[in-house]
Amino acid sequence: MCLIHRYAEEIEGIPGFSGSLDGVNTTPPAAARSSSGGAVSSSLGHMSDSSARKLLLNLILTMNQSFQDYDFTNLTPDNFVREESLAAVRHSVDTKLTDYGSDASTRFCIELWRTMEEEAGISDAQIYSYLPDDNDDCFSRGKLWSCNYFVYSARLKRIAFLSLWTPAQTPRMGALNASGSDLDDMSDDDGIMDMDL
């Protein structure tokens, strides 16, 4: 039985959770057990602790809800790393977003961190990053870079998911797409604006 089924009773009381666990793979993830069959320690905590299991489930459910075309139910604690410092995460995100030095991107970063503090209490929250286990997932395929952070506030009982990436091929103004039409005529829905927050 997988972790999600095993601990489903722990998540049914989560406000806002209305998802179904039907059809979830029932094979237990090997990384969530030691070779002796007991739970192992991870960056999320010791997996025998209900709070660590609940955190893992919440991270997986957040990803499944955010990217409904993908199935993350087989992720293990090894796919997540606890970040040691907000300053390092902030520097990494700010560097990626302000790489082009525009005033708009700098203002966006200031607003992003202000909002993350207001909504998720980021200054006293735990931050985890998702580590994809291969290059064939929604966070790697067709992208130059991606970073995926979860801000978990136990005090506020909230998780904020920050997923940023840039496409491997950025269209240039006036360039033609595969059909020969001008990319300037494409709307944001056609894929030019490919960075989701």
PDB file of N, CA and C in Angstrom, residues 62-157:
ATOM      1  N   THR A  62      -0.125  18.866  -3.389  1.00  0.00           N
ATOM      2  CA  THR A  62       0.050  20.204  -3.969  1.00  0.00           C
ATOM      3  C   THR A  62       0.530  20.097  -5.403  1.00  0.00           C
ATOM      4  N   MET A  63       1.501  19.211  -5.642  1.00  0.00           N
ATOM      5  CA  MET A  63       2.017  19.038  -7.008  1.00  0.00           C
ATOM      6  C   MET A  63       0.950  18.448  -7.927  1.00  0.00           C
ATOM      7  N   ASN A  64       0.223  17.453  -7.442  1.00  0.00           N
ATOM      8  CA  ASN A  64      -0.837  16.851  -8.261  1.00  0.00           C
ATOM      9  C   ASN A  64      -1.917  17.864  -8.599  1.00  0.00           C
ATOM     10  N   GLN A  65      -2.248  18.734  -7.662  1.00  0.00           N
ATOM     11  CA  GLN A  65      -3.262  19.753  -7.910  1.00  0.00           C
ATOM     12  C   GLN A  65      -2.743  20.827  -8.859  1.00  0.00           C
ATOM     13  N   SER A  66      -1.461  21.170  -8.756  1.00  0.00           N
ATOM     14  CA  SER A  66      -0.875  22.221  -9.585  1.00  0.00           C
ATOM     15  C   SER A  66      -0.645  21.778 -11.025  1.00  0.00           C
ATOM     16  N   PHE A  67      -0.289  20.515 -11.205  1.00  0.00           N
ATOM     17  CA  PHE A  67       0.010  19.979 -12.532  1.00  0.00           C
ATOM     18  C   PHE A  67      -0.856  18.736 -12.743  1.00  0.00           C
ATOM     19  N   GLN A  68      -2.102  18.952 -13.074  1.00  0.00           N
ATOM     20  CA  GLN A  68      -3.077  17.863 -13.126  1.00  0.00           C
ATOM     21  C   GLN A  68      -2.851  16.889 -14.271  1.00  0.00           C
ATOM     22  N   ASP A  69      -2.017  17.245 -15.242  1.00  0.00           N
ATOM     23  CA  ASP A  69      -1.702  16.323 -16.334  1.00  0.00           C
ATOM     24  C   ASP A  69      -0.627  15.314 -15.938  1.00  0.00           C
ATOM     25  N   TYR A  70      -0.051  15.467 -14.759  1.00  0.00           N
ATOM     26  CA  TYR A  70       1.028  14.598 -14.295  1.00  0.00           C
ATOM     27  C   TYR A  70       0.612  13.917 -13.006  1.00  0.00           C
ATOM     28  N   ASP A  71       1.255  12.793 -12.726  1.00  0.00           N
ATOM     29  CA  ASP A  71       0.956  12.028 -11.518  1.00  0.00           C
ATOM     30  C   ASP A  71       2.213  11.953 -10.664  1.00  0.00           C
ATOM     31  N   PHE A  72       2.169  12.553  -9.504  1.00  0.00           N
ATOM     32  CA  PHE A  72       3.317  12.596  -8.605  1.00  0.00           C
ATOM     33  C   PHE A  72       3.155  11.659  -7.406  1.00  0.00           C
ATOM     34  N   THR A  73       2.182  10.766  -7.439  1.00  0.00           N
ATOM     35  CA  THR A  73       1.890   9.950  -6.259  1.00  0.00           C
ATOM     36  C   THR A  73       3.002   8.975  -5.899  1.00  0.00           C
ATOM     37  N   ASN A  74       3.919   8.711  -6.796  1.00  0.00           N
ATOM     38  CA  ASN A  74       5.007   7.787  -6.479  1.00  0.00           C
ATOM     39  C   ASN A  74       6.263   8.490  -5.989  1.00  0.00           C
ATOM     40  N   LEU A  75       6.177   9.784  -5.718  1.00  0.00           N
ATOM     41  CA  LEU A  75       7.339  10.488  -5.180  1.00  0.00           C
ATOM     42  C   LEU A  75       7.637   9.986  -3.776  1.00  0.00           C
ATOM     43  N   THR A  76       8.877  10.126  -3.398  1.00  0.00           N
ATOM     44  CA  THR A  76       9.326   9.687  -2.077  1.00  0.00           C
ATOM     45  C   THR A  76       9.956  10.873  -1.354  1.00  0.00           C
ATOM     46  N   PRO A  77      10.269  10.730  -0.087  1.00  0.00           N
ATOM     47  CA  PRO A  77      10.934  11.822   0.634  1.00  0.00           C
ATOM     48  C   PRO A  77      12.260  12.231  -0.009  1.00  0.00           C
ATOM     49  N   ASP A  78      12.898  11.313  -0.730  1.00  0.00           N
ATOM     50  CA  ASP A  78      14.172  11.629  -1.388  1.00  0.00           C
ATOM     51  C   ASP A  78      14.022  12.658  -2.490  1.00  0.00           C
ATOM     52  N   ASN A  79      12.803  12.903  -2.960  1.00  0.00           N
ATOM     53  CA  ASN A  79      12.577  13.895  -4.004  1.00  0.00           C
ATOM     54  C   ASN A  79      12.507  15.321  -3.471  1.00  0.00           C
ATOM     55  N   PHE A  80      12.604  15.487  -2.167  1.00  0.00           N
ATOM     56  CA  PHE A  80      12.504  16.809  -1.549  1.00  0.00           C
ATOM     57  C   PHE A  80      13.702  17.072  -0.654  1.00  0.00           C
ATOM     58  N   VAL A  81      14.175  18.299  -0.679  1.00  0.00           N
ATOM     59  CA  VAL A  81      15.307  18.704   0.148  1.00  0.00           C
ATOM     60  C   VAL A  81      14.903  19.945   0.924  1.00  0.00           C
ATOM     61  N   ARG A  82      15.198  19.941   2.200  1.00  0.00           N
ATOM     62  CA  ARG A  82      14.914  21.136   2.996  1.00  0.00           C
ATOM     63  C   ARG A  82      16.019  22.154   2.755  1.00  0.00           C
ATOM     64  N   GLU A  83      15.607  23.354   2.403  1.00  0.00           N
ATOM     65  CA  GLU A  83      16.563  24.439   2.159  1.00  0.00           C
ATOM     66  C   GLU A  83      16.988  25.009   3.497  1.00  0.00           C
ATOM     67  N   GLU A  84      18.265  25.278   3.622  1.00  0.00           N
ATOM     68  CA  GLU A  84      18.811  25.746   4.895  1.00  0.00           C
ATOM     69  C   GLU A  84      18.515  27.211   5.181  1.00  0.00           C
ATOM     70  N   SER A  85      18.373  28.003   4.107  1.00  0.00           N
ATOM     71  CA  SER A  85      18.245  29.431   4.365  1.00  0.00           C
ATOM     72  C   SER A  85      17.319  30.110   3.366  1.00  0.00           C
ATOM     73  N   LEU A  86      16.459  30.964   3.886  1.00  0.00           N
ATOM     74  CA  LEU A  86      15.594  31.778   3.042  1.00  0.00           C
ATOM     75  C   LEU A  86      16.443  32.694   2.171  1.00  0.00           C
ATOM     76  N   ALA A  87      17.532  33.209   2.717  1.00  0.00           N
ATOM     77  CA  ALA A  87      18.389  34.119   1.960  1.00  0.00           C
ATOM     78  C   ALA A  87      18.951  33.443   0.705  1.00  0.00           C
ATOM     79  N   ALA A  88      19.337  32.173   0.820  1.00  0.00           N
ATOM     80  CA  ALA A  88      19.874  31.456  -0.341  1.00  0.00           C
ATOM     81  C   ALA A  88      18.784  31.219  -1.388  1.00  0.00           C
ATOM     82  N   VAL A  89      17.596  30.870  -0.951  1.00  0.00           N
ATOM     83  CA  VAL A  89      16.475  30.652  -1.875  1.00  0.00           C
ATOM     84  C   VAL A  89      16.123  31.966  -2.560  1.00  0.00           C
ATOM     85  N   ARG A  90      16.041  32.997  -1.772  1.00  0.00           N
ATOM     86  CA  ARG A  90      15.695  34.314  -2.326  1.00  0.00           C
ATOM     87  C   ARG A  90      16.737  34.769  -3.342  1.00  0.00           C
ATOM     88  N   HIS A  91      18.006  34.581  -3.027  1.00  0.00           N
ATOM     89  CA  HIS A  91      19.079  34.951  -3.952  1.00  0.00           C
ATOM     90  C   HIS A  91      18.975  34.159  -5.258  1.00  0.00           C
ATOM     91  N   SER A  92      18.719  32.860  -5.143  1.00  0.00           N
ATOM     92  CA  SER A  92      18.595  32.016  -6.331  1.00  0.00           C
ATOM     93  C   SER A  92      17.439  32.477  -7.215  1.00  0.00           C
ATOM     94  N   VAL A  93      16.289  32.710  -6.625  1.00  0.00           N
ATOM     95  CA  VAL A  93      15.112  33.140  -7.391  1.00  0.00           C
ATOM     96  C   VAL A  93      15.333  34.533  -7.974  1.00  0.00           C
ATOM     97  N   ASP A  94      15.807  35.459  -7.145  1.00  0.00           N
ATOM     98  CA  ASP A  94      16.030  36.826  -7.629  1.00  0.00           C
ATOM     99  C   ASP A  94      17.033  36.854  -8.783  1.00  0.00           C
ATOM    100  N   THR A  95      18.091  36.061  -8.678  1.00  0.00           N
ATOM    101  CA  THR A  95      19.104  36.015  -9.730  1.00  0.00           C
ATOM    102  C   THR A  95      18.506  35.517 -11.038  1.00  0.00           C
ATOM    103  N   LYS A  96      17.686  34.476 -10.946  1.00  0.00           N
ATOM    104  CA  LYS A  96      17.073  33.938 -12.162  1.00  0.00           C
ATOM    105  C   LYS A  96      16.076  34.922 -12.771  1.00  0.00           C
ATOM    106  N   LEU A  97      15.295  35.577 -11.934  1.00  0.00           N
ATOM    107  CA  LEU A  97      14.248  36.465 -12.445  1.00  0.00           C
ATOM    108  C   LEU A  97      14.761  37.832 -12.865  1.00  0.00           C
ATOM    109  N   THR A  98      15.860  38.269 -12.311  1.00  0.00           N
ATOM    110  CA  THR A  98      16.369  39.603 -12.649  1.00  0.00           C
ATOM    111  C   THR A  98      17.620  39.521 -13.499  1.00  0.00           C
ATOM    112  N   ASP A  99      17.838  38.397 -14.141  1.00  0.00           N
ATOM    113  CA  ASP A  99      19.025  38.191 -14.955  1.00  0.00           C
ATOM    114  C   ASP A  99      19.174  39.234 -16.051  1.00  0.00           C
ATOM    115  N   TYR A 100      18.069  39.773 -16.502  1.00  0.00           N
ATOM    116  CA  TYR A 100      18.124  40.748 -17.582  1.00  0.00           C
ATOM    117  C   TYR A 100      18.184  42.181 -17.077  1.00  0.00           C
ATOM    118  N   GLY A 101      18.138  42.364 -15.768  1.00  0.00           N
ATOM    119  CA  GLY A 101      18.356  43.661 -15.159  1.00  0.00           C
ATOM    120  C   GLY A 101      17.268  44.696 -15.360  1.00  0.00           C
ATOM    121  N   SER A 102      16.079  44.295 -15.720  1.00  0.00           N
ATOM    122  CA  SER A 102      15.033  45.291 -15.931  1.00  0.00           C
ATOM    123  C   SER A 102      14.442  45.738 -14.594  1.00  0.00           C
ATOM    124  N   ASP A 103      13.971  46.982 -14.563  1.00  0.00           N
ATOM    125  CA  ASP A 103      13.327  47.495 -13.355  1.00  0.00           C
ATOM    126  C   ASP A 103      12.052  46.725 -13.047  1.00  0.00           C
ATOM    127  N   ALA A 104      11.343  46.286 -14.098  1.00  0.00           N
ATOM    128  CA  ALA A 104      10.096  45.542 -13.897  1.00  0.00           C
ATOM    129  C   ALA A 104      10.360  44.220 -13.180  1.00  0.00           C
ATOM    130  N   SER A 105      11.427  43.516 -13.557  1.00  0.00           N
ATOM    131  CA  SER A 105      11.707  42.237 -12.898  1.00  0.00           C
ATOM    132  C   SER A 105      12.152  42.454 -11.457  1.00  0.00           C
ATOM    133  N   THR A 106      12.867  43.528 -11.193  1.00  0.00           N
ATOM    134  CA  THR A 106      13.263  43.833  -9.821  1.00  0.00           C
ATOM    135  C   THR A 106      12.033  44.157  -8.973  1.00  0.00           C
ATOM    136  N   ARG A 107      11.127  44.960  -9.520  1.00  0.00           N
ATOM    137  CA  ARG A 107       9.890  45.277  -8.801  1.00  0.00           C
ATOM    138  C   ARG A 107       9.046  44.018  -8.589  1.00  0.00           C
ATOM    139  N   PHE A 108       9.041  43.127  -9.589  1.00  0.00           N
ATOM    140  CA  PHE A 108       8.298  41.879  -9.458  1.00  0.00           C
ATOM    141  C   PHE A 108       8.851  41.055  -8.295  1.00  0.00           C
ATOM    142  N   CYS A 109      10.163  40.943  -8.182  1.00  0.00           N
ATOM    143  CA  CYS A 109      10.775  40.168  -7.090  1.00  0.00           C
ATOM    144  C   CYS A 109      10.422  40.767  -5.732  1.00  0.00           C
ATOM    145  N   ILE A 110      10.455  42.070  -5.619  1.00  0.00           N
ATOM    146  CA  ILE A 110      10.100  42.726  -4.355  1.00  0.00           C
ATOM    147  C   ILE A 110       8.654  42.400  -3.991  1.00  0.00           C
ATOM    148  N   GLU A 111       7.777  42.482  -4.975  1.00  0.00           N
ATOM    149  CA  GLU A 111       6.358  42.173  -4.743  1.00  0.00           C
ATOM    150  C   GLU A 111       6.152  40.694  -4.439  1.00  0.00           C
ATOM    151  N   LEU A 112       6.897  39.824  -5.118  1.00  0.00           N
ATOM    152  CA  LEU A 112       6.804  38.384  -4.873  1.00  0.00           C
ATOM    153  C   LEU A 112       7.117  38.056  -3.415  1.00  0.00           C
ATOM    154  N   TRP A 113       8.236  38.571  -2.898  1.00  0.00           N
ATOM    155  CA  TRP A 113       8.635  38.241  -1.519  1.00  0.00           C
ATOM    156  C   TRP A 113       7.713  38.894  -0.493  1.00  0.00           C
ATOM    157  N   ARG A 114       7.194  40.077  -0.802  1.00  0.00           N
ATOM    158  CA  ARG A 114       6.229  40.711   0.093  1.00  0.00           C
ATOM    159  C   ARG A 114       4.960  39.856   0.185  1.00  0.00           C
ATOM    160  N   THR A 115       4.485  39.396  -0.961  1.00  0.00           N
ATOM    161  CA  THR A 115       3.287  38.560  -0.999  1.00  0.00           C
ATOM    162  C   THR A 115       3.527  37.218  -0.311  1.00  0.00           C
ATOM    163  N   MET A 116       4.695  36.623  -0.541  1.00  0.00           N
ATOM    164  CA  MET A 116       5.010  35.342   0.109  1.00  0.00           C
ATOM    165  C   MET A 116       5.041  35.501   1.631  1.00  0.00           C
ATOM    166  N   GLU A 117       5.480  36.651   2.108  1.00  0.00           N
ATOM    167  CA  GLU A 117       5.484  36.889   3.558  1.00  0.00           C
ATOM    168  C   GLU A 117       4.062  37.059   4.074  1.00  0.00           C
ATOM    169  N   GLU A 118       3.269  37.845   3.365  1.00  0.00           N
ATOM    170  CA  GLU A 118       1.888  38.083   3.800  1.00  0.00           C
ATOM    171  C   GLU A 118       1.042  36.815   3.783  1.00  0.00           C
ATOM    172  N   GLU A 119       1.163  36.037   2.729  1.00  0.00           N
ATOM    173  CA  GLU A 119       0.285  34.884   2.539  1.00  0.00           C
ATOM    174  C   GLU A 119       0.798  33.597   3.166  1.00  0.00           C
ATOM    175  N   ALA A 120       2.131  33.433   3.222  1.00  0.00           N
ATOM    176  CA  ALA A 120       2.680  32.155   3.690  1.00  0.00           C
ATOM    177  C   ALA A 120       3.631  32.302   4.870  1.00  0.00           C
ATOM    178  N   GLY A 121       3.859  33.516   5.348  1.00  0.00           N
ATOM    179  CA  GLY A 121       4.760  33.701   6.478  1.00  0.00           C
ATOM    180  C   GLY A 121       6.135  33.118   6.219  1.00  0.00           C
ATOM    181  N   ILE A 122       6.710  33.443   5.059  1.00  0.00           N
ATOM    182  CA  ILE A 122       7.936  32.800   4.602  1.00  0.00           C
ATOM    183  C   ILE A 122       9.125  33.002   5.550  1.00  0.00           C
ATOM    184  N   SER A 123       9.158  34.102   6.297  1.00  0.00           N
ATOM    185  CA  SER A 123      10.316  34.368   7.149  1.00  0.00           C
ATOM    186  C   SER A 123      10.459  33.366   8.293  1.00  0.00           C
ATOM    187  N   ASP A 124       9.350  32.728   8.717  1.00  0.00           N
ATOM    188  CA  ASP A 124       9.467  31.722   9.768  1.00  0.00           C
ATOM    189  C   ASP A 124       8.928  30.366   9.318  1.00  0.00           C
ATOM    190  N   ALA A 125       8.940  30.139   8.003  1.00  0.00           N
ATOM    191  CA  ALA A 125       8.449  28.875   7.446  1.00  0.00           C
ATOM    192  C   ALA A 125       9.626  27.975   7.059  1.00  0.00           C
ATOM    193  N   GLN A 126       9.327  26.723   6.828  1.00  0.00           N
ATOM    194  CA  GLN A 126      10.309  25.785   6.296  1.00  0.00           C
ATOM    195  C   GLN A 126      10.190  25.810   4.781  1.00  0.00           C
ATOM    196  N   ILE A 127      11.331  25.738   4.095  1.00  0.00           N
ATOM    197  CA  ILE A 127      11.327  25.771   2.638  1.00  0.00           C
ATOM    198  C   ILE A 127      11.940  24.473   2.130  1.00  0.00           C
ATOM    199  N   TYR A 128      11.237  23.845   1.199  1.00  0.00           N
ATOM    200  CA  TYR A 128      11.695  22.603   0.586  1.00  0.00           C
ATOM    201  C   TYR A 128      11.784  22.807  -0.910  1.00  0.00           C
ATOM    202  N   SER A 129      12.731  22.140  -1.535  1.00  0.00           N
ATOM    203  CA  SER A 129      12.790  22.160  -2.990  1.00  0.00           C
ATOM    204  C   SER A 129      12.516  20.758  -3.507  1.00  0.00           C
ATOM    205  N   TYR A 130      11.945  20.704  -4.689  1.00  0.00           N
ATOM    206  CA  TYR A 130      11.647  19.434  -5.343  1.00  0.00           C
ATOM    207  C   TYR A 130      12.798  19.088  -6.265  1.00  0.00           C
ATOM    208  N   LEU A 131      13.277  17.860  -6.160  1.00  0.00           N
ATOM    209  CA  LEU A 131      14.345  17.364  -7.021  1.00  0.00           C
ATOM    210  C   LEU A 131      13.773  16.304  -7.955  1.00  0.00           C
ATOM    211  N   PRO A 132      13.598  16.644  -9.223  1.00  0.00           N
ATOM    212  CA  PRO A 132      13.096  15.638 -10.158  1.00  0.00           C
ATOM    213  C   PRO A 132      14.078  14.468 -10.241  1.00  0.00           C
ATOM    214  N   ASP A 133      13.553  13.249 -10.419  1.00  0.00           N
ATOM    215  CA  ASP A 133      14.431  12.090 -10.455  1.00  0.00           C
ATOM    216  C   ASP A 133      14.908  11.737 -11.855  1.00  0.00           C
ATOM    217  N   ASP A 134      14.447  12.430 -12.866  1.00  0.00           N
ATOM    218  CA  ASP A 134      14.941  12.209 -14.221  1.00  0.00           C
ATOM    219  C   ASP A 134      14.711  13.463 -15.053  1.00  0.00           C
ATOM    220  N   ASN A 135      15.127  13.409 -16.302  1.00  0.00           N
ATOM    221  CA  ASN A 135      14.977  14.572 -17.177  1.00  0.00           C
ATOM    222  C   ASN A 135      13.707  14.518 -18.006  1.00  0.00           C
ATOM    223  N   ASP A 136      12.836  13.576 -17.715  1.00  0.00           N
ATOM    224  CA  ASP A 136      11.624  13.427 -18.507  1.00  0.00           C
ATOM    225  C   ASP A 136      10.393  13.714 -17.655  1.00  0.00           C
ATOM    226  N   ASP A 137      10.341  14.882 -17.067  1.00  0.00           N
ATOM    227  CA  ASP A 137       9.170  15.279 -16.301  1.00  0.00           C
ATOM    228  C   ASP A 137       8.792  16.699 -16.684  1.00  0.00           C
ATOM    229  N   CYS A 138       7.705  17.177 -16.148  1.00  0.00           N
ATOM    230  CA  CYS A 138       7.203  18.498 -16.546  1.00  0.00           C
ATOM    231  C   CYS A 138       8.109  19.635 -16.109  1.00  0.00           C
ATOM    232  N   PHE A 139       9.062  19.374 -15.215  1.00  0.00           N
ATOM    233  CA  PHE A 139       9.947  20.429 -14.740  1.00  0.00           C
ATOM    234  C   PHE A 139      11.270  20.468 -15.492  1.00  0.00           C
ATOM    235  N   SER A 140      11.544  19.485 -16.340  1.00  0.00           N
ATOM    236  CA  SER A 140      12.820  19.417 -17.042  1.00  0.00           C
ATOM    237  C   SER A 140      12.671  19.509 -18.553  1.00  0.00           C
ATOM    238  N   ARG A 141      11.727  18.806 -19.109  1.00  0.00           N
ATOM    239  CA  ARG A 141      11.569  18.707 -20.553  1.00  0.00           C
ATOM    240  C   ARG A 141      11.304  20.076 -21.170  1.00  0.00           C
ATOM    241  N   GLY A 142      12.168  20.462 -22.112  1.00  0.00           N
ATOM    242  CA  GLY A 142      11.974  21.702 -22.855  1.00  0.00           C
ATOM    243  C   GLY A 142      12.282  22.971 -22.081  1.00  0.00           C
ATOM    244  N   LYS A 143      13.055  22.855 -21.013  1.00  0.00           N
ATOM    245  CA  LYS A 143      13.356  24.031 -20.192  1.00  0.00           C
ATOM    246  C   LYS A 143      14.861  24.202 -20.007  1.00  0.00           C
ATOM    247  N   LEU A 144      15.313  25.453 -20.002  1.00  0.00           N
ATOM    248  CA  LEU A 144      16.719  25.729 -19.701  1.00  0.00           C
ATOM    249  C   LEU A 144      17.006  25.513 -18.224  1.00  0.00           C
ATOM    250  N   TRP A 145      16.099  25.967 -17.396  1.00  0.00           N
ATOM    251  CA  TRP A 145      16.229  25.778 -15.955  1.00  0.00           C
ATOM    252  C   TRP A 145      14.846  25.780 -15.331  1.00  0.00           C
ATOM    253  N   SER A 146      14.795  25.211 -14.167  1.00  0.00           N
ATOM    254  CA  SER A 146      13.570  25.290 -13.372  1.00  0.00           C
ATOM    255  C   SER A 146      13.956  25.232 -11.907  1.00  0.00           C
ATOM    256  N   CYS A 147      13.164  25.842 -11.084  1.00  0.00           N
ATOM    257  CA  CYS A 147      13.329  25.711  -9.638  1.00  0.00           C
ATOM    258  C   CYS A 147      11.922  25.628  -9.040  1.00  0.00           C
ATOM    259  N   ASN A 148      11.796  24.767  -8.051  1.00  0.00           N
ATOM    260  CA  ASN A 148      10.495  24.465  -7.475  1.00  0.00           C
ATOM    261  C   ASN A 148      10.616  24.463  -5.961  1.00  0.00           C
ATOM    262  N   TYR A 149       9.998  25.432  -5.336  1.00  0.00           N
ATOM    263  CA  TYR A 149      10.088  25.577  -3.886  1.00  0.00           C
ATOM    264  C   TYR A 149       8.712  25.478  -3.244  1.00  0.00           C
ATOM    265  N   PHE A 150       8.681  24.830  -2.104  1.00  0.00           N
ATOM    266  CA  PHE A 150       7.487  24.749  -1.276  1.00  0.00           C
ATOM    267  C   PHE A 150       7.778  25.511   0.004  1.00  0.00           C
ATOM    268  N   VAL A 151       6.917  26.427   0.347  1.00  0.00           N
ATOM    269  CA  VAL A 151       7.033  27.167   1.598  1.00  0.00           C
ATOM    270  C   VAL A 151       5.973  26.592   2.531  1.00  0.00           C
ATOM    271  N   TYR A 152       6.430  25.956   3.609  1.00  0.00           N
ATOM    272  CA  TYR A 152       5.504  25.299   4.528  1.00  0.00           C
ATOM    273  C   TYR A 152       5.483  26.043   5.851  1.00  0.00           C
ATOM    274  N   SER A 153       4.335  26.619   6.156  1.00  0.00           N
ATOM    275  CA  SER A 153       4.158  27.320   7.420  1.00  0.00           C
ATOM    276  C   SER A 153       3.284  26.471   8.328  1.00  0.00           C
ATOM    277  N   ALA A 154       3.898  25.872   9.333  1.00  0.00           N
ATOM    278  CA  ALA A 154       3.134  25.073  10.299  1.00  0.00           C
ATOM    279  C   ALA A 154       2.214  25.982  11.106  1.00  0.00           C
ATOM    280  N   ARG A 155       2.690  27.185  11.404  1.00  0.00           N
ATOM    281  CA  ARG A 155       1.898  28.134  12.177  1.00  0.00           C
ATOM    282  C   ARG A 155       0.622  28.525  11.452  1.00  0.00           C
ATOM    283  N   LEU A 156       0.728  28.813  10.161  1.00  0.00           N
ATOM    284  CA  LEU A 156      -0.439  29.211   9.369  1.00  0.00           C
ATOM    285  C   LEU A 156      -1.167  28.016   8.749  1.00  0.00           C
ATOM    286  N   LYS A 157      -0.552  26.848   8.841  1.00  0.00           N
ATOM    287  CA  LYS A 157      -1.087  25.629   8.219  1.00  0.00           C
ATOM    288  C   LYS A 157      -1.315  25.855   6.726  1.00  0.00           C
TER     289      LYS A 157
END
